[in-house]
XYZ file of C-alpha atoms in Angstrom:
740
model
C 90.913 -129.902 143.503
C 92.751 -132.822 142.555
C 94.286 -133.565 146.208
C 90.904 -133.962 147.481
C 89.802 -136.386 144.408
C 92.844 -138.542 145.287
C 92.483 -138.987 148.743
C 88.979 -139.928 148.421
C 89.963 -142.690 145.416
C 92.454 -144.063 148.041
C 89.919 -143.713 150.766
C 87.112 -145.209 148.371
C 89.851 -148.420 147.597
C 90.465 -149.019 151.446
C 86.838 -149.727 152.411
C 84.759 -152.794 151.115
C 81.899 -152.477 148.625
C 79.547 -151.634 151.592
C 81.374 -148.825 152.530
C 81.722 -147.867 149.031
C 77.657 -147.697 148.651
C 77.543 -145.742 151.930
C 80.029 -142.808 151.512
C 78.204 -142.572 147.610
C 75.094 -141.768 148.958
C 76.018 -139.603 151.476
C 77.825 -137.675 148.988
C 75.165 -135.399 149.244
C 77.079 -133.915 152.285
C 80.098 -132.717 150.010
C 80.619 -129.413 149.376
C 79.116 -127.930 146.727
C 82.319 -126.317 145.332
C 83.829 -129.377 145.063
C 80.799 -131.358 143.476
C 81.469 -128.844 140.918
C 84.398 -129.507 140.456
C 84.088 -133.270 139.493
C 82.061 -133.324 135.940
C 83.230 -135.422 133.513
C 85.737 -133.831 131.764
C 87.762 -132.467 135.166
C 87.849 -135.863 136.992
C 91.144 -137.592 137.334
C 90.101 -140.232 139.194
C 85.910 -140.760 137.963
C 87.098 -143.973 135.870
C 88.964 -145.660 138.224
C 86.021 -145.039 140.892
C 83.469 -146.644 137.982
C 86.073 -149.474 137.613
C 86.473 -150.644 140.715
C 81.780 -150.178 141.341
C 81.457 -151.626 138.100
C 79.942 -148.364 136.724
C 77.073 -148.562 139.166
C 77.477 -145.796 141.294
C 75.451 -142.525 141.971
C 78.389 -140.497 141.101
C 78.038 -142.559 137.664
C 74.878 -142.421 137.464
C 74.347 -138.242 137.672
C 77.709 -137.730 135.214
C 76.097 -140.108 132.730
C 72.884 -138.503 132.632
C 74.200 -135.858 130.006
C 73.069 -132.804 132.091
C 75.470 -130.555 132.823
C 73.048 -128.025 134.395
C 72.032 -130.421 137.484
C 75.671 -129.212 138.674
C 75.285 -125.085 137.937
C 71.731 -125.512 139.757
C 72.355 -126.698 143.078
C 74.992 -123.800 143.522
C 73.059 -121.042 141.708
C 69.366 -122.217 141.798
C 67.259 -123.545 138.225
C 65.805 -120.159 137.783
C 68.749 -117.644 136.680
C 69.487 -120.911 134.221
C 66.661 -121.061 132.707
C 66.304 -117.497 132.262
C 69.891 -117.560 130.965
C 68.229 -120.220 127.809
C 65.391 -118.320 127.282
C 67.413 -115.315 126.788
C 70.381 -117.454 124.017
C 66.995 -118.512 122.110
C 64.930 -115.499 122.228
C 68.033 -113.102 120.897
C 68.858 -115.755 118.727
C 65.352 -116.440 116.992
C 64.766 -112.730 117.107
C 68.070 -111.597 115.135
C 67.033 -114.152 112.358
C 63.527 -113.502 112.106
C 63.619 -109.730 112.033
C 62.595 -108.487 108.368
C 62.625 -112.081 106.873
C 60.740 -110.715 103.517
C 63.272 -107.670 103.079
C 64.712 -107.388 100.234
C 61.822 -108.154 98.422
C 63.827 -109.598 95.386
C 65.820 -112.615 94.730
C 69.237 -112.760 96.570
C 72.321 -114.740 95.295
C 71.900 -118.002 95.556
C 68.118 -118.041 95.573
C 68.196 -118.255 91.845
C 69.413 -121.825 92.247
C 67.895 -123.612 95.607
C 64.493 -121.295 95.316
C 64.158 -122.604 91.518
C 65.069 -125.575 92.777
C 62.461 -125.988 95.930
C 59.716 -125.089 93.210
C 60.756 -128.606 91.153
C 59.741 -130.336 93.822
C 56.859 -128.517 93.936
C 55.816 -129.284 90.550
C 57.871 -132.535 90.268
C 60.049 -131.515 87.694
C 63.198 -133.658 87.497
C 66.642 -131.084 87.400
C 70.349 -131.809 88.442
C 72.762 -130.358 91.135
C 75.979 -131.314 92.304
C 74.654 -131.925 96.362
C 73.031 -134.578 97.022
C 68.748 -133.571 97.625
C 67.938 -133.093 100.907
C 68.210 -129.734 101.375
C 66.029 -128.446 98.712
C 63.372 -130.828 99.648
C 62.936 -128.983 102.303
C 63.339 -125.882 101.273
C 60.457 -127.291 98.644
C 58.619 -128.597 101.308
C 58.626 -125.769 103.591
C 56.894 -123.332 100.379
C 54.509 -125.870 99.928
C 53.078 -126.207 103.595
C 52.999 -122.445 103.295
C 51.160 -121.732 100.526
C 54.252 -121.523 98.020
C 52.520 -122.763 94.351
C 55.936 -123.415 92.384
C 55.227 -120.786 89.562
C 58.045 -118.013 90.167
C 60.485 -118.709 87.787
C 63.644 -117.819 90.177
C 65.464 -116.670 86.731
C 68.150 -114.062 88.503
C 69.392 -112.101 91.223
C 67.418 -108.866 91.686
C 63.929 -110.389 90.197
C 60.790 -108.951 92.054
C 59.006 -111.869 94.230
C 55.665 -109.131 93.671
C 52.944 -111.387 94.797
C 54.892 -114.346 95.149
C 54.596 -116.853 98.968
C 58.138 -116.816 99.371
C 58.996 -116.039 102.814
C 57.910 -119.448 103.992
C 60.925 -120.879 102.761
C 62.935 -117.901 103.779
C 61.452 -118.853 107.392
C 62.294 -122.104 107.418
C 66.043 -121.408 106.742
C 65.955 -118.964 109.240
C 63.781 -121.018 112.110
C 67.009 -123.779 111.563
C 69.857 -120.435 111.980
C 68.057 -119.723 114.917
C 69.272 -122.888 115.856
C 72.786 -122.606 115.669
C 73.640 -120.464 118.681
C 71.551 -122.648 121.248
C 73.055 -126.356 119.843
C 76.442 -124.479 120.229
C 75.515 -122.888 123.991
C 74.748 -126.648 124.896
C 77.642 -128.220 123.150
C 79.704 -125.600 125.083
C 77.824 -126.359 128.866
C 78.292 -130.027 127.980
C 82.271 -129.752 127.556
C 83.100 -127.067 129.693
C 80.448 -127.462 133.058
C 80.131 -123.553 132.387
C 77.362 -121.311 131.498
C 79.721 -118.760 131.415
C 81.548 -120.466 128.436
C 78.407 -121.480 126.944
C 76.746 -117.582 126.475
C 79.540 -116.284 125.713
C 79.719 -118.691 122.916
C 76.215 -118.417 122.437
C 76.254 -114.663 122.117
C 79.608 -114.525 119.493
C 77.523 -116.502 117.181
C 74.022 -114.563 117.937
C 75.440 -111.265 117.204
C 77.425 -112.352 114.134
C 76.178 -110.724 111.368
C 77.286 -113.394 108.792
C 75.300 -115.843 110.755
C 72.288 -113.842 110.800
C 72.786 -113.055 106.770
C 73.510 -116.260 105.458
C 70.478 -117.627 107.868
C 67.779 -115.200 106.559
C 67.861 -116.669 102.517
C 66.451 -119.378 100.889
C 70.101 -121.559 101.064
C 71.514 -124.806 102.060
C 74.081 -123.340 104.522
C 72.057 -122.724 107.770
C 69.655 -126.053 106.811
C 73.687 -128.276 106.787
C 74.510 -126.359 109.600
C 71.400 -127.165 111.579
C 72.239 -130.898 110.857
C 76.329 -130.518 111.785
C 75.567 -128.797 115.084
C 72.578 -131.436 115.897
C 75.137 -133.970 114.974
C 77.912 -132.176 117.526
C 75.605 -131.527 120.093
C 74.034 -135.634 120.238
C 77.745 -137.348 120.056
C 78.621 -134.533 123.396
C 75.198 -135.789 125.041
C 76.244 -139.802 123.871
C 79.960 -139.239 125.388
C 78.085 -138.273 128.967
C 76.242 -141.103 128.426
C 79.370 -143.484 128.940
C 78.657 -144.889 132.613
C 75.116 -145.974 131.369
C 75.514 -147.936 128.096
C 72.666 -149.363 126.430
C 70.064 -147.488 128.409
C 67.254 -145.754 126.657
C 68.974 -142.544 126.768
C 71.990 -143.885 125.609
C 70.369 -145.037 122.331
C 68.506 -141.597 121.989
C 71.711 -139.986 121.819
C 73.281 -142.608 119.510
C 70.688 -143.301 117.027
C 70.029 -139.338 117.167
C 73.461 -138.311 116.352
C 73.179 -140.925 113.093
C 70.524 -139.565 112.131
C 71.920 -135.824 111.969
C 74.659 -137.512 110.318
C 72.450 -138.637 107.490
C 70.951 -135.148 107.228
C 74.266 -133.470 107.105
C 75.346 -135.489 104.055
C 72.222 -135.659 102.771
C 72.304 -131.671 102.352
C 75.841 -131.114 100.943
C 78.752 -133.709 100.499
C 80.889 -131.359 102.978
C 78.547 -133.292 105.518
C 81.101 -135.554 105.415
C 83.463 -133.571 107.746
C 81.612 -133.902 110.592
C 81.223 -137.810 109.906
C 84.863 -137.612 110.147
C 84.600 -135.800 113.630
C 82.192 -138.110 115.140
C 83.949 -141.628 113.452
C 87.722 -140.528 115.089
C 85.258 -139.556 118.525
C 83.835 -143.310 118.478
C 87.617 -144.530 117.197
C 89.116 -142.704 120.587
C 85.695 -144.224 122.897
C 86.039 -147.869 121.346
C 89.931 -147.660 121.853
C 88.894 -146.785 125.647
C 86.870 -149.256 126.455
C 88.932 -151.720 125.190
C 91.275 -151.008 127.595
C 88.815 -151.017 130.610
C 89.659 -154.242 131.966
C 85.956 -154.619 134.054
C 84.694 -154.977 130.539
C 84.870 -158.529 128.578
C 85.222 -158.915 125.096
C 81.867 -159.620 124.293
C 81.094 -156.413 125.920
C 83.490 -153.965 123.803
C 82.155 -156.544 120.804
C 78.752 -155.460 121.857
C 79.385 -151.603 121.936
C 81.057 -151.743 118.417
C 77.982 -153.020 116.840
C 75.455 -150.849 118.440
C 77.847 -147.831 116.940
C 78.138 -149.644 113.989
C 74.100 -149.329 113.814
C 73.605 -146.314 115.074
C 76.422 -144.662 113.089
C 77.310 -146.555 109.847
C 74.241 -148.834 108.753
C 71.081 -146.477 110.679
C 72.875 -142.869 108.052
C 73.168 -144.905 105.130
C 69.865 -146.019 105.079
C 68.356 -142.322 105.903
C 70.657 -141.835 102.862
C 69.178 -143.672 100.733
C 65.870 -143.142 101.898
C 66.041 -139.664 101.057
C 67.057 -140.509 97.217
C 64.149 -142.548 97.030
C 62.077 -139.521 97.698
C 63.842 -137.211 95.611
C 63.571 -139.870 92.564
C 59.803 -140.499 93.188
C 58.909 -137.109 93.798
C 60.560 -136.056 90.620
C 59.276 -138.173 87.987
C 58.555 -135.527 85.188
C 60.823 -134.714 82.311
C 62.655 -131.451 83.186
C 66.057 -129.358 82.741
C 68.619 -132.083 84.212
C 67.568 -134.757 81.864
C 70.336 -134.566 79.685
C 72.888 -134.685 82.432
C 72.050 -138.098 82.977
C 71.526 -141.887 80.959
C 69.314 -142.115 77.948
C 68.356 -145.446 80.111
C 67.550 -142.977 83.254
C 65.641 -141.044 80.904
C 63.420 -143.390 80.307
C 61.910 -143.362 83.544
C 60.863 -139.469 83.556
C 57.209 -138.413 82.218
C 57.180 -136.263 79.528
C 60.625 -137.873 78.091
C 60.730 -139.008 74.304
C 61.871 -142.298 76.247
C 59.816 -142.624 78.178
C 57.082 -145.613 77.025
C 58.687 -145.733 73.814
C 59.275 -148.587 71.905
C 62.381 -149.576 69.792
C 64.637 -152.110 68.474
C 66.891 -153.609 71.087
C 69.882 -154.215 69.612
C 71.614 -151.773 66.650
C 71.481 -153.071 63.647
C 72.496 -152.395 60.363
C 70.248 -149.874 58.234
C 69.155 -148.068 61.198
C 68.580 -144.694 62.056
C 69.741 -143.399 65.359
C 71.139 -140.882 67.895
C 74.350 -141.209 69.810
C 74.840 -139.539 73.330
C 78.296 -138.718 74.704
C 78.387 -139.522 78.945
C 79.916 -136.675 79.773
C 77.761 -134.511 82.145
C 76.073 -132.378 79.620
C 78.237 -133.507 76.588
C 75.273 -133.577 73.978
C 74.564 -135.760 71.247
C 76.376 -136.226 67.906
C 75.516 -133.279 65.765
C 76.386 -131.997 62.415
C 74.324 -129.355 59.924
C 75.490 -127.326 56.638
C 77.560 -125.028 58.328
C 81.396 -125.069 57.687
C 84.665 -124.831 59.649
C 85.410 -121.189 59.068
C 88.822 -120.636 56.926
C 91.621 -121.100 59.073
C 89.992 -123.753 61.417
C 91.075 -127.262 60.482
C 89.933 -128.069 56.686
C 87.173 -126.000 55.371
C 84.673 -129.282 55.754
C 81.229 -129.438 57.378
C 80.805 -128.925 61.119
C 80.151 -131.794 63.587
C 79.295 -130.722 67.180
C 77.717 -131.978 69.993
C 74.102 -130.182 70.672
C 72.420 -130.919 73.824
C 68.887 -130.531 72.685
C 66.922 -132.730 70.808
C 67.307 -132.079 66.960
C 66.404 -133.453 63.457
C 69.964 -133.079 62.689
C 71.151 -135.352 65.549
C 69.834 -138.204 63.366
C 73.144 -140.638 61.904
C 72.592 -143.688 59.581
C 74.385 -146.690 60.521
C 76.513 -148.272 57.186
C 78.775 -151.180 56.782
C 81.467 -149.836 55.550
C 81.715 -151.318 52.188
C 77.829 -150.493 51.825
C 76.668 -147.613 50.967
C 72.630 -149.013 51.086
C 72.505 -151.468 54.031
C 68.925 -150.615 54.770
C 68.188 -152.861 50.659
C 69.868 -155.683 52.960
C 68.905 -157.942 55.762
C 69.148 -156.169 59.042
C 72.371 -157.809 60.707
C 73.413 -157.102 63.404
C 75.814 -154.824 64.831
C 78.737 -156.071 66.806
C 81.357 -155.036 68.899
C 84.854 -154.995 66.932
C 82.710 -154.436 63.477
C 84.358 -151.588 60.777
C 81.239 -148.885 60.206
C 80.471 -145.544 58.824
C 77.963 -142.997 60.131
C 76.313 -140.786 57.512
C 74.701 -137.708 58.661
C 70.525 -138.305 57.354
C 69.933 -134.774 56.648
C 73.028 -133.767 54.896
C 74.009 -136.685 53.147
C 77.370 -136.570 54.464
C 79.663 -138.765 56.345
C 81.581 -138.630 59.889
C 85.186 -137.961 58.927
C 88.330 -137.250 60.932
C 91.962 -136.109 59.507
C 94.707 -135.155 60.975
C 94.077 -131.428 60.535
C 93.948 -129.627 64.096
C 90.872 -129.387 66.322
C 89.112 -125.656 66.447
C 89.661 -125.479 70.610
C 91.948 -128.941 71.474
C 94.825 -128.018 69.293
C 96.347 -131.747 70.336
C 93.513 -133.456 69.044
C 92.149 -133.661 65.724
C 89.097 -132.071 63.243
C 86.206 -134.163 63.414
C 83.877 -133.358 60.045
C 81.205 -134.092 57.809
C 82.809 -135.260 54.254
C 81.526 -136.818 51.355
C 77.813 -136.314 48.991
C 75.466 -139.150 49.524
C 77.805 -141.259 51.701
C 80.473 -141.390 49.193
C 83.745 -140.644 51.072
C 86.865 -142.123 51.527
C 88.461 -144.726 54.421
C 88.867 -141.645 56.154
C 84.736 -141.814 57.064
C 85.378 -145.313 58.166
C 85.263 -145.869 62.218
C 85.305 -149.369 64.493
C 82.709 -149.474 67.290
C 84.032 -151.169 70.470
C 81.398 -151.898 72.957
C 83.189 -150.638 76.419
C 83.822 -154.134 78.913
C 83.201 -156.000 75.529
C 84.319 -158.950 73.844
C 84.432 -159.873 69.927
C 80.763 -160.502 68.659
C 79.203 -159.024 71.804
C 76.192 -156.898 70.489
C 75.358 -153.058 71.111
C 72.357 -153.022 73.147
C 70.242 -149.883 72.939
C 70.242 -147.524 76.035
C 72.058 -149.393 78.333
C 75.722 -150.225 76.070
C 78.447 -147.826 76.312
C 80.767 -147.740 73.037
C 83.827 -145.868 71.708
C 84.155 -145.230 67.835
C 87.804 -145.790 67.091
C 88.707 -144.077 63.943
C 90.702 -146.822 62.030
C 92.795 -144.509 59.944
C 94.027 -142.347 62.392
C 93.696 -144.525 65.521
C 92.122 -141.470 67.506
C 88.793 -142.063 69.330
C 85.676 -139.755 68.827
C 85.276 -137.409 71.944
C 83.168 -134.669 72.917
C 85.706 -131.657 74.885
C 83.157 -129.946 76.930
C 84.722 -126.572 75.174
C 81.698 -124.240 73.751
C 82.632 -123.485 70.005
C 82.403 -119.289 68.882
C 79.738 -117.941 66.906
C 80.938 -119.648 63.967
C 79.739 -122.920 65.786
C 76.516 -121.711 67.244
C 78.171 -122.129 70.338
C 77.727 -125.558 70.703
C 80.733 -128.275 72.340
C 83.253 -129.093 70.269
C 83.908 -132.665 68.635
C 87.389 -133.729 68.275
C 89.165 -137.332 67.627
C 91.533 -137.700 70.801
C 94.530 -139.486 70.344
C 94.508 -140.335 74.185
C 92.521 -143.479 73.799
C 92.336 -144.178 77.603
C 88.085 -144.724 78.414
C 86.676 -141.287 80.155
C 83.267 -140.839 79.688
C 84.224 -137.745 77.061
C 84.798 -140.730 74.836
C 82.016 -142.849 75.608
C 78.571 -142.668 73.834
C 75.337 -144.651 73.908
C 72.201 -145.056 71.312
C 69.620 -143.213 72.220
C 66.877 -143.065 69.145
C 66.751 -146.356 67.438
C 64.621 -146.504 64.125
C 64.754 -149.705 61.830
C 61.338 -151.320 60.499
C 62.410 -154.558 59.853
C 63.609 -155.269 63.668
C 60.811 -155.956 66.271
C 60.465 -153.235 68.883
C 60.864 -153.811 72.067
C 58.774 -151.832 74.929
C 62.040 -149.622 77.182
C 60.085 -150.084 79.750
C 61.807 -153.237 80.442
C 65.065 -151.262 79.988
C 64.887 -148.946 83.257
C 67.629 -149.175 85.334
C 66.852 -150.343 88.802
C 67.055 -148.030 91.833
C 70.187 -149.167 92.831
C 71.512 -147.916 89.172
C 69.927 -144.698 89.124
C 71.763 -144.074 92.778
C 75.243 -145.020 91.193
C 74.071 -143.148 88.187
C 73.259 -139.855 90.380
C 76.453 -139.649 92.195
C 78.552 -140.050 89.411
C 77.252 -137.482 87.734
C 77.062 -135.248 91.172
C 81.015 -135.682 91.709
C 81.646 -134.950 88.353
C 79.142 -131.773 88.359
C 81.600 -131.105 91.475
C 84.847 -131.630 90.161
C 83.949 -129.379 87.353
C 83.049 -126.267 88.875
C 86.474 -124.827 87.992
C 86.592 -121.051 88.557
C 85.610 -118.995 85.094
C 87.535 -115.834 83.809
C 86.814 -112.777 86.133
C 83.941 -115.416 87.721
C 84.236 -113.897 91.770
C 86.364 -116.678 93.743
C 87.968 -116.725 97.430
C 90.681 -117.967 98.635
C 90.899 -120.688 102.047
C 93.311 -118.271 103.629
C 90.648 -114.973 102.876
C 88.124 -116.683 105.133
C 89.045 -116.486 108.883
C 90.935 -113.231 108.593
C 87.329 -112.089 107.077
C 89.136 -110.661 104.022
C 86.573 -110.381 101.493
C 82.784 -110.967 102.055
C 79.982 -111.746 99.652
C 77.206 -109.837 97.658
C 74.105 -111.060 98.315
C 72.439 -108.493 96.397
C 72.631 -105.071 94.827
C 71.335 -104.241 91.694
C 71.487 -101.169 91.629
C 71.946 -97.381 93.738
C 68.519 -97.165 94.685
C 68.067 -101.319 95.848
C 68.281 -102.522 99.163
C 71.354 -104.159 99.376
C 72.762 -106.873 101.095
C 76.529 -107.922 102.078
C 77.517 -110.886 103.741
C 80.424 -110.018 105.855
C 81.493 -112.063 109.718
C 81.351 -109.345 112.129
C 85.208 -108.430 112.762
C 84.786 -108.695 116.125
C 83.759 -111.879 115.974
C 85.852 -113.400 113.707
C 89.185 -111.535 114.552
C 88.438 -112.759 118.402
C 88.019 -116.448 116.931
C 91.618 -116.076 115.051
C 93.229 -114.818 117.968
C 91.765 -117.472 120.128
C 93.219 -119.967 117.744
C 96.586 -118.914 118.281
C 95.898 -118.628 122.248
C 94.022 -121.990 122.337
C 97.766 -123.525 121.438
C 99.760 -121.794 123.624
C 97.515 -122.492 126.277
C 97.661 -126.489 125.657
C 101.745 -126.404 125.400
C 101.716 -124.959 128.916
C 99.095 -126.808 130.436
C 101.088 -129.610 128.957
C 104.394 -128.770 130.547
C 103.136 -127.529 133.770
C 101.302 -131.123 134.713
C 104.610 -132.444 133.134
C 106.512 -131.243 135.940
C 104.018 -132.385 138.413
C 101.628 -129.563 139.049
C 97.746 -129.954 138.691
C 95.170 -127.589 136.935
C 92.037 -127.241 137.427
C 91.084 -127.096 133.915
C 93.026 -128.526 132.435
C 90.424 -131.573 130.716
C 87.931 -128.985 129.664
C 91.274 -127.120 128.087
C 92.633 -130.256 126.262
C 89.476 -132.611 125.844
C 86.476 -130.291 125.262
C 88.685 -127.491 123.077
C 90.964 -130.460 121.255
C 87.422 -131.815 120.164
C 85.881 -128.134 119.246
C 89.696 -127.217 117.373
C 89.370 -130.393 115.653
C 85.493 -129.734 114.455
C 87.089 -126.620 112.864
C 90.186 -128.056 111.043
C 87.764 -131.192 109.584
C 85.363 -128.239 108.566
C 88.396 -125.664 107.545
C 91.767 -127.428 105.932
C 90.120 -129.864 103.424
C 89.375 -126.816 100.618
C 92.741 -125.655 100.258
C 92.991 -129.132 98.698
C 89.852 -128.733 96.365
C 90.567 -127.839 92.892
C 87.094 -126.548 92.720
C 85.366 -123.286 92.697
C 85.575 -121.771 96.251
C 83.681 -118.846 98.100
C 83.394 -117.674 101.548
C 80.193 -119.126 103.006
C 81.920 -122.222 102.888
C 84.150 -121.611 106.225
C 81.096 -121.294 108.341
C 80.568 -124.546 109.466
C 84.321 -124.175 111.041
C 83.456 -120.541 111.938
C 80.920 -122.236 114.673
C 83.823 -124.880 115.986
C 86.063 -121.307 116.315
C 83.793 -119.338 118.570
C 83.208 -122.102 120.412
C 86.622 -122.933 120.683
C 86.884 -118.846 121.853
C 84.218 -119.213 124.562
C 85.678 -122.185 126.715
C 88.305 -119.223 126.863
C 87.649 -117.202 129.895
C 86.584 -119.986 131.776
C 89.565 -121.965 131.439
C 91.702 -118.561 132.373
C 89.117 -117.675 135.070
C 87.255 -120.467 135.930
C 85.309 -118.098 138.745
C 84.323 -115.325 135.874
C 80.854 -114.003 136.171
C 78.854 -113.334 133.116
C 79.942 -109.509 132.087
C 77.761 -107.900 129.576
C 79.075 -104.706 128.441
C 82.042 -106.888 126.713
C 80.251 -107.897 124.319
C 78.334 -104.566 123.581
C 80.982 -103.697 120.415
C 79.914 -107.450 119.126
C 76.824 -106.477 117.119
C 77.575 -102.886 115.398
C 78.416 -104.232 112.348
C 75.398 -104.449 109.693
C 74.685 -106.919 106.966
C 72.858 -104.247 105.040
C 75.033 -101.074 103.361
C 74.894 -97.804 101.584
C 77.203 -97.303 99.102
C 76.768 -93.343 100.241
C 79.599 -91.819 101.276
C 78.042 -90.010 104.627
C 75.819 -92.890 105.166
C 76.213 -94.778 108.314
C 77.367 -98.032 107.145
C 80.413 -95.873 105.528
C 82.233 -96.195 109.035
C 82.296 -99.424 109.250
C 84.198 -100.347 106.028
C 87.379 -101.097 107.787
C 89.626 -103.297 104.878
C 89.775 -102.059 101.147
C 88.849 -106.014 100.742
C 85.532 -105.008 101.551
C 83.703 -104.415 99.344
C 80.938 -102.051 99.947
């Protein structure tokens, strides 16, 4: 093959432009077997030819149309190709949509994402650690199929009864059905082989893990749909390299950007496919920079087009998703407490919505103080005392997540027991103040006793009678980023309370107190003065009849502020997902070997039970294929270095290298994550490893035919199971770590 191409290149270089064009017009006379070998990823002379001809030859146009099927159909005809693709489509959809309504109860994370879909239908605000696009699409699917958003999704195992849940499951299953189809098309473009593409599709069609994860109300099939669509669009765009700035070139560029926005808009791990496309784009631009037939102006045009299509457009779409999210969810709900008071003031039904209060904090005011950490709660106290042996036996001070009369505090000067009788002087940055609990009349107090749970911190208590206490009741108020004399703005100012006697700072640890503390959140005084959300507070409610009120509508944050805040809260929420005691957790090294699955449903011995587990034949074949690929690349590199030519070297190194990079980007980062991990996190990486596996037979046996007998064992594993020793599933438990 390579000798023919080199001879052809030499011939072309010795002829004039007219002769060159004539040769290209008559290339239809070249034998089909030689034509087939000239795919974009296998031809070593195409770039040179395109430079000589100014990228205008029919060969370039043929390669740049992104359709590898043309080469196949010339040899075999269109009918077998269509039948093969229709077979893949039919098998994929039938396996995913089969018994989509079973089991008729809530399974695993349907309790979260089904509930969030209901929140969109009811326009109720909620908090989640993931961006909103996936839940928004689930809610839309439910709404379009007649679901009314009334099912509570309280816990796994709850019966759906007469609820119309099939639409949300069906939507996820349809998107999951596209995964084998996208994989087929991606491998077809990279390898120019329908054999490799069909093998890849079969691996995914009959993988029980991919089937199961696609059949329930989850974010994973939506995420993987956008990931695979982005990769397919990127590969198609790569095939347009010889037709820059044409309609098809722009189409695949824009579609790549749209899918990148979709992947990142469902989960932050969509960043991994953005990195993959980004690295591919950098390599593409580097290649263009080395193309001497292009001027620097042409290179700049290519660069700007990619900036628009792969950066600005996805960013615009991603921000638009949040804009729709904020417009739809305009009612107060369970997510209010995770956000700032200013954010809450825009939610209908919240006590801050359309409320009015004095704008600046003053002495004599009655206030509530909210901690800025996620679910940090309101500064709270009650009549109960700390138990014997827990610091000083004084009144408890905690953080409480709900609105309550015991959250109210009075603001006093340090030397004034009844500041309400004086003029309403405003509190400023650096003032020494005293906070008196309104219900119990005890002062906010700290001392050198050890905190209940955070042993390196000091205890915070309520002390004194009718506002009378001691010097341990004094706190210096600081506005974060402020200067001496700055006023304290209600809702908007972040403040800290520094204890005058010990130098510590008022702090919400986030730890839950035992039953003696009513399972509220521990409040301490931290000797570590670094500014963190746990040590930052803001004034939420503010009552002072001697000051003029302003409408809180003027204090509502603008869109960019709530967009930034929502991302900060999501990032903190993700970092706070730490493994808990006795909680099911998975490790990344478990995943490629299919060490342990995930129980989706298993209420009792008589219930329909579902266990998420990949097909061991597929997963272990993928694992072996990864090692085999590295060996094949090493052998091919040595062979080429020694002067030999390999027909499939470009498919192996370029196409396979892209898939290996995709697998690494979607798998390796999990080793660095401190958050809780689950088995299902591996499925995007598994898609890439399956595509890499599919290319191997074609690289080893380029002329191999599709054999179906080799796949008969692929579909034997089941995703529903039984505990009965004599059941059909009992013999399929090949590893003790499989929990069925």
